[in-house]
Coordinates of C-alpha atoms in Angstrom, one line a residue:
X681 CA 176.2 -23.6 11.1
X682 CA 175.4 -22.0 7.7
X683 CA 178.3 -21.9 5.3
X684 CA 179.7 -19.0 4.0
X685 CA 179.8 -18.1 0.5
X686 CA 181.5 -15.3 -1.8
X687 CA 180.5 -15.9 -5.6
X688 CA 182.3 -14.2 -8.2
X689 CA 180.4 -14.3 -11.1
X690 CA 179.8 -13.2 -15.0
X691 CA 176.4 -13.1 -14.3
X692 CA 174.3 -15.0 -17.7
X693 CA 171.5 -17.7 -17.4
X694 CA 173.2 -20.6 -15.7
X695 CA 174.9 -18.5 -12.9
X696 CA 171.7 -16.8 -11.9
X697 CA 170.3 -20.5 -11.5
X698 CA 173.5 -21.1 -9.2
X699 CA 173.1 -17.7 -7.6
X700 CA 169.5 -18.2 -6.4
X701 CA 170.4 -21.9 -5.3
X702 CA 172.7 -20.5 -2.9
X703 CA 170.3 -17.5 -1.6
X704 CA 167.4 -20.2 -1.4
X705 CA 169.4 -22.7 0.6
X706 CA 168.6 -22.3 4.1
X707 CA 172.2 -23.2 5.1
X708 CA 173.9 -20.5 3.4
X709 CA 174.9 -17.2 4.1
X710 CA 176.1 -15.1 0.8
X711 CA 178.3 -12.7 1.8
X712 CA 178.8 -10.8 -1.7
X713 CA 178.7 -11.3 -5.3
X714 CA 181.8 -10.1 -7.6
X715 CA 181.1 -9.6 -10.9
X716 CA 183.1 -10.2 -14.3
X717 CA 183.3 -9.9 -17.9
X718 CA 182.9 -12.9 -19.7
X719 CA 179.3 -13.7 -21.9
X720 CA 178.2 -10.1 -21.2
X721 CA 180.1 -7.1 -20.5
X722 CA 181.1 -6.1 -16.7
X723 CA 178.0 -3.9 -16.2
X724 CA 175.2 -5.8 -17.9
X725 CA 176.8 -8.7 -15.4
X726 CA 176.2 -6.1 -12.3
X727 CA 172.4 -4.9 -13.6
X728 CA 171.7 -9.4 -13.6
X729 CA 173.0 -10.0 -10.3
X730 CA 170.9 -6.9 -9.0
X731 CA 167.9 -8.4 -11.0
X732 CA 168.6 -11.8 -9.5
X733 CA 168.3 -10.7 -6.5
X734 CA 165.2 -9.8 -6.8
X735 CA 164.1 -12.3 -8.3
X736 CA 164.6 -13.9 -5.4
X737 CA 162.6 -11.3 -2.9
X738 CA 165.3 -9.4 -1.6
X739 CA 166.5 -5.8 -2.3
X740 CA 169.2 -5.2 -4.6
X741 CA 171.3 -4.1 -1.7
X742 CA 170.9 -6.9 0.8
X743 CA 173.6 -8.3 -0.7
X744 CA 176.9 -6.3 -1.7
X745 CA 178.0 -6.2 -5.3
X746 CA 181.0 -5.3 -6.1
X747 CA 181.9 -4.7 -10.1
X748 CA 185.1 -6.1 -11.1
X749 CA 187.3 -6.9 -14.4
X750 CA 185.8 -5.1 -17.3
X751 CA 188.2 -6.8 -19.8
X752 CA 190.7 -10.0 -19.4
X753 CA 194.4 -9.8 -18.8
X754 CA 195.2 -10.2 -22.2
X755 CA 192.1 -12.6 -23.5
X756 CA 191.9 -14.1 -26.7
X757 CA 189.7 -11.2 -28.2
X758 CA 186.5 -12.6 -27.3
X759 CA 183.2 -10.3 -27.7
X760 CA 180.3 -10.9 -25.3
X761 CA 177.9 -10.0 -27.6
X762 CA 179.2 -12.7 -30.0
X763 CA 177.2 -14.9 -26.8
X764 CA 174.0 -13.1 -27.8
X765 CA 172.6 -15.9 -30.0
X766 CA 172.7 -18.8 -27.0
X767 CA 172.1 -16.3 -24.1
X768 CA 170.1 -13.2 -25.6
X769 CA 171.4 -10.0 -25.6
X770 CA 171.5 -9.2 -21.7
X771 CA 173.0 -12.4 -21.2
X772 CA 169.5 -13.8 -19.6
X773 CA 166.8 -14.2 -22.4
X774 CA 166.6 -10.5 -23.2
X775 CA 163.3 -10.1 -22.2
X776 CA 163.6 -6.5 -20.2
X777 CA 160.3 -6.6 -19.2
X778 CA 159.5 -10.0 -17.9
X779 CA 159.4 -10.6 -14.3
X780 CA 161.3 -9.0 -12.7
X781 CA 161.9 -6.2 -14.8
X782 CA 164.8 -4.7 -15.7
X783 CA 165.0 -1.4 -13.3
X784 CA 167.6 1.3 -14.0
X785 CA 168.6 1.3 -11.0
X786 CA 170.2 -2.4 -11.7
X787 CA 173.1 -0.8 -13.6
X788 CA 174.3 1.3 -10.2
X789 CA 173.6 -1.6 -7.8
X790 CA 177.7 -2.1 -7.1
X791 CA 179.3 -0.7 -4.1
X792 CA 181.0 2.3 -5.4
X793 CA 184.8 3.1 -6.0
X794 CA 185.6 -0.7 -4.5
X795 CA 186.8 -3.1 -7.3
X796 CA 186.0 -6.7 -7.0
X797 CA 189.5 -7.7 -6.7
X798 CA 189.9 -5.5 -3.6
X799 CA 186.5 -6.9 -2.1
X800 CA 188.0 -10.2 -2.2
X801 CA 190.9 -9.5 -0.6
X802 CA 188.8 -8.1 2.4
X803 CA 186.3 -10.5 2.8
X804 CA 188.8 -13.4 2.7
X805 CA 190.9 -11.4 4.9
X806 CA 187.7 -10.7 7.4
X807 CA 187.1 -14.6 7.3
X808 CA 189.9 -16.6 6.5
X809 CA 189.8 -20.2 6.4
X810 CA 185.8 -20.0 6.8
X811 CA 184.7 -18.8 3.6
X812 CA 184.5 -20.6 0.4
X813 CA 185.0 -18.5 -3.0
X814 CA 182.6 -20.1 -5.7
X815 CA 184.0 -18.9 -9.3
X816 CA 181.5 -19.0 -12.1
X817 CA 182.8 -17.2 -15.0
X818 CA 186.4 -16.1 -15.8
X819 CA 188.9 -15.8 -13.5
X820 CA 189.9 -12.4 -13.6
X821 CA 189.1 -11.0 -10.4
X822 CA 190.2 -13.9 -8.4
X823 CA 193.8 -13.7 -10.6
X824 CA 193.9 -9.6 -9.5
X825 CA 193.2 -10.5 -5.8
X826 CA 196.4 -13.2 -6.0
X827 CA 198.9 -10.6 -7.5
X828 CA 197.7 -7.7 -5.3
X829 CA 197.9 -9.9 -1.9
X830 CA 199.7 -13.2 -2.7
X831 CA 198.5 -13.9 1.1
X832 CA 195.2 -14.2 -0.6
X833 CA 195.9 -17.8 -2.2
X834 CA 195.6 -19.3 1.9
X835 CA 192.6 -17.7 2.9
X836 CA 189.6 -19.2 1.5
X837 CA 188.1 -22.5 3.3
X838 CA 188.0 -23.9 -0.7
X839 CA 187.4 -22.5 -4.2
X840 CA 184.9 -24.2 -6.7
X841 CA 185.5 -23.4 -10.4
X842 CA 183.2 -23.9 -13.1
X843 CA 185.7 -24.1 -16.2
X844 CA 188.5 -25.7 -17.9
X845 CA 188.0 -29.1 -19.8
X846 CA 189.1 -32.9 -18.1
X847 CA 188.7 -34.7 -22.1
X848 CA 189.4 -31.2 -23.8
X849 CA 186.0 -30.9 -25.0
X850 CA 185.4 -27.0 -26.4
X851 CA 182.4 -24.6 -26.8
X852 CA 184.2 -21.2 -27.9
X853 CA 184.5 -21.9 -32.0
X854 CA 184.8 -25.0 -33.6
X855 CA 188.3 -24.5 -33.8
X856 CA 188.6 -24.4 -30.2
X857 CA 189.4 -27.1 -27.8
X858 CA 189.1 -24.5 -25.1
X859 CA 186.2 -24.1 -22.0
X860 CA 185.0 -20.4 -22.2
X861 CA 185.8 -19.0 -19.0
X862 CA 189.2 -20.4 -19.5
X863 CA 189.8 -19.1 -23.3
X864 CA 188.3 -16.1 -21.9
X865 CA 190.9 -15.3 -19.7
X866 CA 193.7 -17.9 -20.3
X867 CA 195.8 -16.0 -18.1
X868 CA 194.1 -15.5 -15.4
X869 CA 192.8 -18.9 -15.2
X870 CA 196.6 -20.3 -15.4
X871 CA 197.2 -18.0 -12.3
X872 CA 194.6 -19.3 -10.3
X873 CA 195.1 -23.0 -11.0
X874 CA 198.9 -22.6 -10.3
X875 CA 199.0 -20.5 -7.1
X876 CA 196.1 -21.4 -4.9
X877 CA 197.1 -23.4 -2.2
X878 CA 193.6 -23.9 -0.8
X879 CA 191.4 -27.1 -1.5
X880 CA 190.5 -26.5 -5.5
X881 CA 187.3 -28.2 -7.4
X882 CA 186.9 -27.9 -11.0
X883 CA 183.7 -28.4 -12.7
X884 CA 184.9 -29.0 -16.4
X885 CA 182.5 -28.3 -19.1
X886 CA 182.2 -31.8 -19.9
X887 CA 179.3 -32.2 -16.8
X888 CA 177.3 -29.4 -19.1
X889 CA 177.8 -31.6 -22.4
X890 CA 177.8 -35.2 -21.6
X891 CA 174.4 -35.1 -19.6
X892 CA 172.7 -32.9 -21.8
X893 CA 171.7 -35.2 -24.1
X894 CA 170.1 -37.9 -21.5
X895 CA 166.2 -38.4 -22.9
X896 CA 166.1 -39.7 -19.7
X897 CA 166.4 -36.6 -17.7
X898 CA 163.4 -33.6 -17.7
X899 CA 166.1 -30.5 -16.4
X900 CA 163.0 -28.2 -17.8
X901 CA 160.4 -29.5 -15.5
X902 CA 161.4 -27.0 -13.2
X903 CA 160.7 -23.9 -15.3
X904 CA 156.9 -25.4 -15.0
X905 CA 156.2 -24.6 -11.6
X906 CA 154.3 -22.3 -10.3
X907 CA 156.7 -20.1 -8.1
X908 CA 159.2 -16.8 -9.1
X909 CA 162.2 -18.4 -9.9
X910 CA 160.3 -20.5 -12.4
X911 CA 159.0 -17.7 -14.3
X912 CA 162.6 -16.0 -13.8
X913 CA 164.1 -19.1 -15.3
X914 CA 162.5 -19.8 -17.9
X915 CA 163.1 -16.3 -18.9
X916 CA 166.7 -16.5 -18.5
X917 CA 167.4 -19.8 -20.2
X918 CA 164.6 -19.3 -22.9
X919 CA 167.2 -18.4 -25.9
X920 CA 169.6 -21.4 -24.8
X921 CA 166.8 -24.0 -24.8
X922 CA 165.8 -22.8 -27.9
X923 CA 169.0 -22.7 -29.5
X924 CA 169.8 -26.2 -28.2
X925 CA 166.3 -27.8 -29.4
X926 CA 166.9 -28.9 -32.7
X927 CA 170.0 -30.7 -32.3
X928 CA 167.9 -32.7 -28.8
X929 CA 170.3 -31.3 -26.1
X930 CA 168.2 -30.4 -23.3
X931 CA 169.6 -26.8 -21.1
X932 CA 171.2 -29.3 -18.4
X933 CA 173.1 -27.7 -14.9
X934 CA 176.3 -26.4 -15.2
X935 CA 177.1 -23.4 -12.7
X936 CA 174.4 -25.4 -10.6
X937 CA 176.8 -27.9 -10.5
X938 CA 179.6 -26.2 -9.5
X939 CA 177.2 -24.1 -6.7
X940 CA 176.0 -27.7 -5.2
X941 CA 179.5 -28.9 -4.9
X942 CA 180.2 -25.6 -2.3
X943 CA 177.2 -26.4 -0.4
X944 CA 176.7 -30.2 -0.6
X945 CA 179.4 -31.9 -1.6
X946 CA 177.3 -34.9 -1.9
X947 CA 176.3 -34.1 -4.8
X948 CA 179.4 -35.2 -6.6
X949 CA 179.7 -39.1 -7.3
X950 CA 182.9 -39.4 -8.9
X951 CA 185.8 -37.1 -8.5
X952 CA 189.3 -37.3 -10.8
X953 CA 193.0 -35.8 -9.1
X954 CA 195.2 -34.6 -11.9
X955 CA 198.5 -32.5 -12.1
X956 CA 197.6 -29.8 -14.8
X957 CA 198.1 -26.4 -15.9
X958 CA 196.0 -24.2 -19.0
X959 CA 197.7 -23.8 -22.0
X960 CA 198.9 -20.2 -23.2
X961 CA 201.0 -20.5 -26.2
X962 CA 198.6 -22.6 -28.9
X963 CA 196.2 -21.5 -30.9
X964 CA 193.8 -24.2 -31.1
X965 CA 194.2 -25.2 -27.7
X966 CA 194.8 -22.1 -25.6
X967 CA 192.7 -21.6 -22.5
X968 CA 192.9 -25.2 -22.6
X969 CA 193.4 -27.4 -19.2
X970 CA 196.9 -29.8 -20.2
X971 CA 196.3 -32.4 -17.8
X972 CA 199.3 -35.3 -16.8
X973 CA 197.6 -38.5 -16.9
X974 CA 201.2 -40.6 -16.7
X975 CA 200.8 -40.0 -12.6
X976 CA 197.9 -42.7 -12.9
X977 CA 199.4 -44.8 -15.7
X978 CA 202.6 -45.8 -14.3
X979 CA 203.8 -47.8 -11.7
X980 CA 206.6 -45.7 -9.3
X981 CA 209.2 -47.4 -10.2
X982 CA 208.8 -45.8 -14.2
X983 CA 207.3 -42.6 -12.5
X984 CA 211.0 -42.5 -10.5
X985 CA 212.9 -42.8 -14.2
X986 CA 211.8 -38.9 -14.6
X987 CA 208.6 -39.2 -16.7
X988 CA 206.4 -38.1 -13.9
X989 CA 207.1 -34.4 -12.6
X990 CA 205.1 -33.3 -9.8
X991 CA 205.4 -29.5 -10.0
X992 CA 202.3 -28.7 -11.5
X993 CA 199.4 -28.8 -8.7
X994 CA 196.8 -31.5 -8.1
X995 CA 193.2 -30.5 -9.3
X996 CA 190.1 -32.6 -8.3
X997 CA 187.6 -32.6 -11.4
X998 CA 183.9 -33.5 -11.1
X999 CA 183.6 -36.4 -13.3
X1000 CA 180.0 -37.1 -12.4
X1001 CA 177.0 -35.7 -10.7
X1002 CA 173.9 -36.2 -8.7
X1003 CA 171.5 -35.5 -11.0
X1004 CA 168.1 -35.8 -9.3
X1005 CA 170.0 -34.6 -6.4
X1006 CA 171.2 -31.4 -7.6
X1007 CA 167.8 -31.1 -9.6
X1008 CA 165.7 -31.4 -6.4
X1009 CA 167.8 -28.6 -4.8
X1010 CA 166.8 -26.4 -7.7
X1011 CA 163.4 -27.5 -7.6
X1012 CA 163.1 -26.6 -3.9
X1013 CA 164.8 -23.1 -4.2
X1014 CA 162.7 -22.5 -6.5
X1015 CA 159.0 -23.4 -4.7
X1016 CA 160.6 -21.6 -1.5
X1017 CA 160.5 -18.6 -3.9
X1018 CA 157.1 -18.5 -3.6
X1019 CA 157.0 -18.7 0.2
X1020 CA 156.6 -15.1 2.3
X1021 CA 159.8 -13.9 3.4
X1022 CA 158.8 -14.6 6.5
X1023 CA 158.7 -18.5 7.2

């Protein structure tokens, strides 16, 4: 039975990887993509899902789109084009007129006069409890869809989140101890982790940065095949893995990851429980994940002396992946890329 999947989504290099991994999959039905502000602006986000799509042989419209948040809650003043100089100026490569090339067309490829907050809250409500909501880039939509239907919080089957931090590891400034889809929308993101009361996986951005610098592991060999997505790809991450070069860090999964953990959880080798909420009131640290690591530490007797409070929710981090695992499944979306539609 394939699984169901709703991604919400800002839409640069690494989601459209994790995008095409779920259309590719032959066990996965995608019933829409939200998209968000967060690296690029709300629309550019729209005109790369419609691109990805085809990309990946299918019409822009065989799969809704629904455009969502065009600014955070509040936010911490962020630009998306300050993202330019890791992702290009579209968010993947900005090369217009590689394959596939950009059509106008891209930028009107949402379902008109429905936000994505209010798609979510109908397709959840069309298939509760069989669903799973995959969250990509900031949380904004997902935070509207809690406030306008609070019923919403019960209805997926799980949500996967790439974002946040487990060892408060940042990539916003150098000042910043925050994740960016987190510092993006600190707000939002402390809505989601506090009232979902579904199943919820975080993919911190420590499963980006600790792998990345393994000599061991190719995670360009892919772009070298001879199939679509390759070509698309390498397009898409060709900025980062420039960027990245001269300091040795490879372009390693990090969406991908959070996409594999929706459709085959084993992908994930080691998983962490912790009691935390994000941080709104720092400077340094807002948008960051404070985690309660006494829960672990202590024995129950000192835990029942009132230093462990168990109000905040339990989150389950990724600790550590799969990596050939989750690098075959990208290797085999993207040779079935070249297949005809039809086998």
């Amino acid at each position: 039975m394939s699984k169901k999947l709703v991604i919400d989504t800002d839409g640069v290099a690494d989601d459209v990887r994790a995008i095409s991994l779920a259309i590719q999959h032959p066990d996965v039905e995608v019933l829409a993509i939200t998209t968000v502000i967060g690296c690029v602006n709300v629309t550019q986000a729209t005109a790369n899902v419609a691109r990805t799509l085809r990309a990946n042989g299918l019409e822009t419209d065989s799969i809704p789109i629904y455009r969502g948040a065009a600014e955070p809650l509040i936010g911490n003043n962020h630009d998306p084009t300050h993202e330019a100089h890791f992702f290009g100026e579209d968010g993947i490569g900005g090369k217009p007129e590689e394959f596939p090339s950009v059509e106008y067309n891209d930028f009107n490829a949402a379902v008109e006069d429905v936000h994505a907050a209010s798609a979510l809250i109908k397709l959840f409500r069309e298939h509760k409890g069989e669903a799973i909501l995959v969250c990509l880039g900031p949380l904004t939509n997902v935070a509207l869809a809690l406030k306008l239907e609070p019923e919403f919080a019960s209805w997926p089957k799980s949500v996967h989140v790439m974002g946040g931090n487990l060892f408060g590891a940042g990539n916003v400034k150098s000042y910043s101890t925050a994740e960016f889809n987190f510092s993006n929308d600190p707000e939002a993101a402390h809505i989601v982790i506090e009232k979902m009361k579904v199943p919820l996986t975080v993919v911190p951005w420590e499963c980006f940065l600790f792998p990345s610098v393994d000599s061991t592991v190719d995670f360009h060999a892919h772009l070298e095949l001879d199939a679509p997505l390759a070509k698309f790809f390498s397009t898409a991450t060709s900025v980062g893995r420039a960027a990245l070069e001269p300091s040795g860090v490879q372009y390693a999964y990090c969406d991908e990851i959070t996409m594999a953990s929706a459709i085959c959880p084993n992908v994930i080798l080691e998983k962490r429980e912790l009691r935390g909420t994000v941080e709104l009131h720092g400077s340094i640290t807002r948008g960051q994940l404070a985690l309660d690591w006494t829960e672990r530490l202590w024995s129950d007797v000192f835990l029942a002396s009132g230093k462990f409070c168990d109000k905040r929710p339990k989150i389950t981090f990724v600790e550590k992946y799969d990596i050939p695992l989750l690098d075959k499944m990208i290797r085999e979306a993207v040779l079935n890329s070249a297949k005809p539609q039809s086998e």
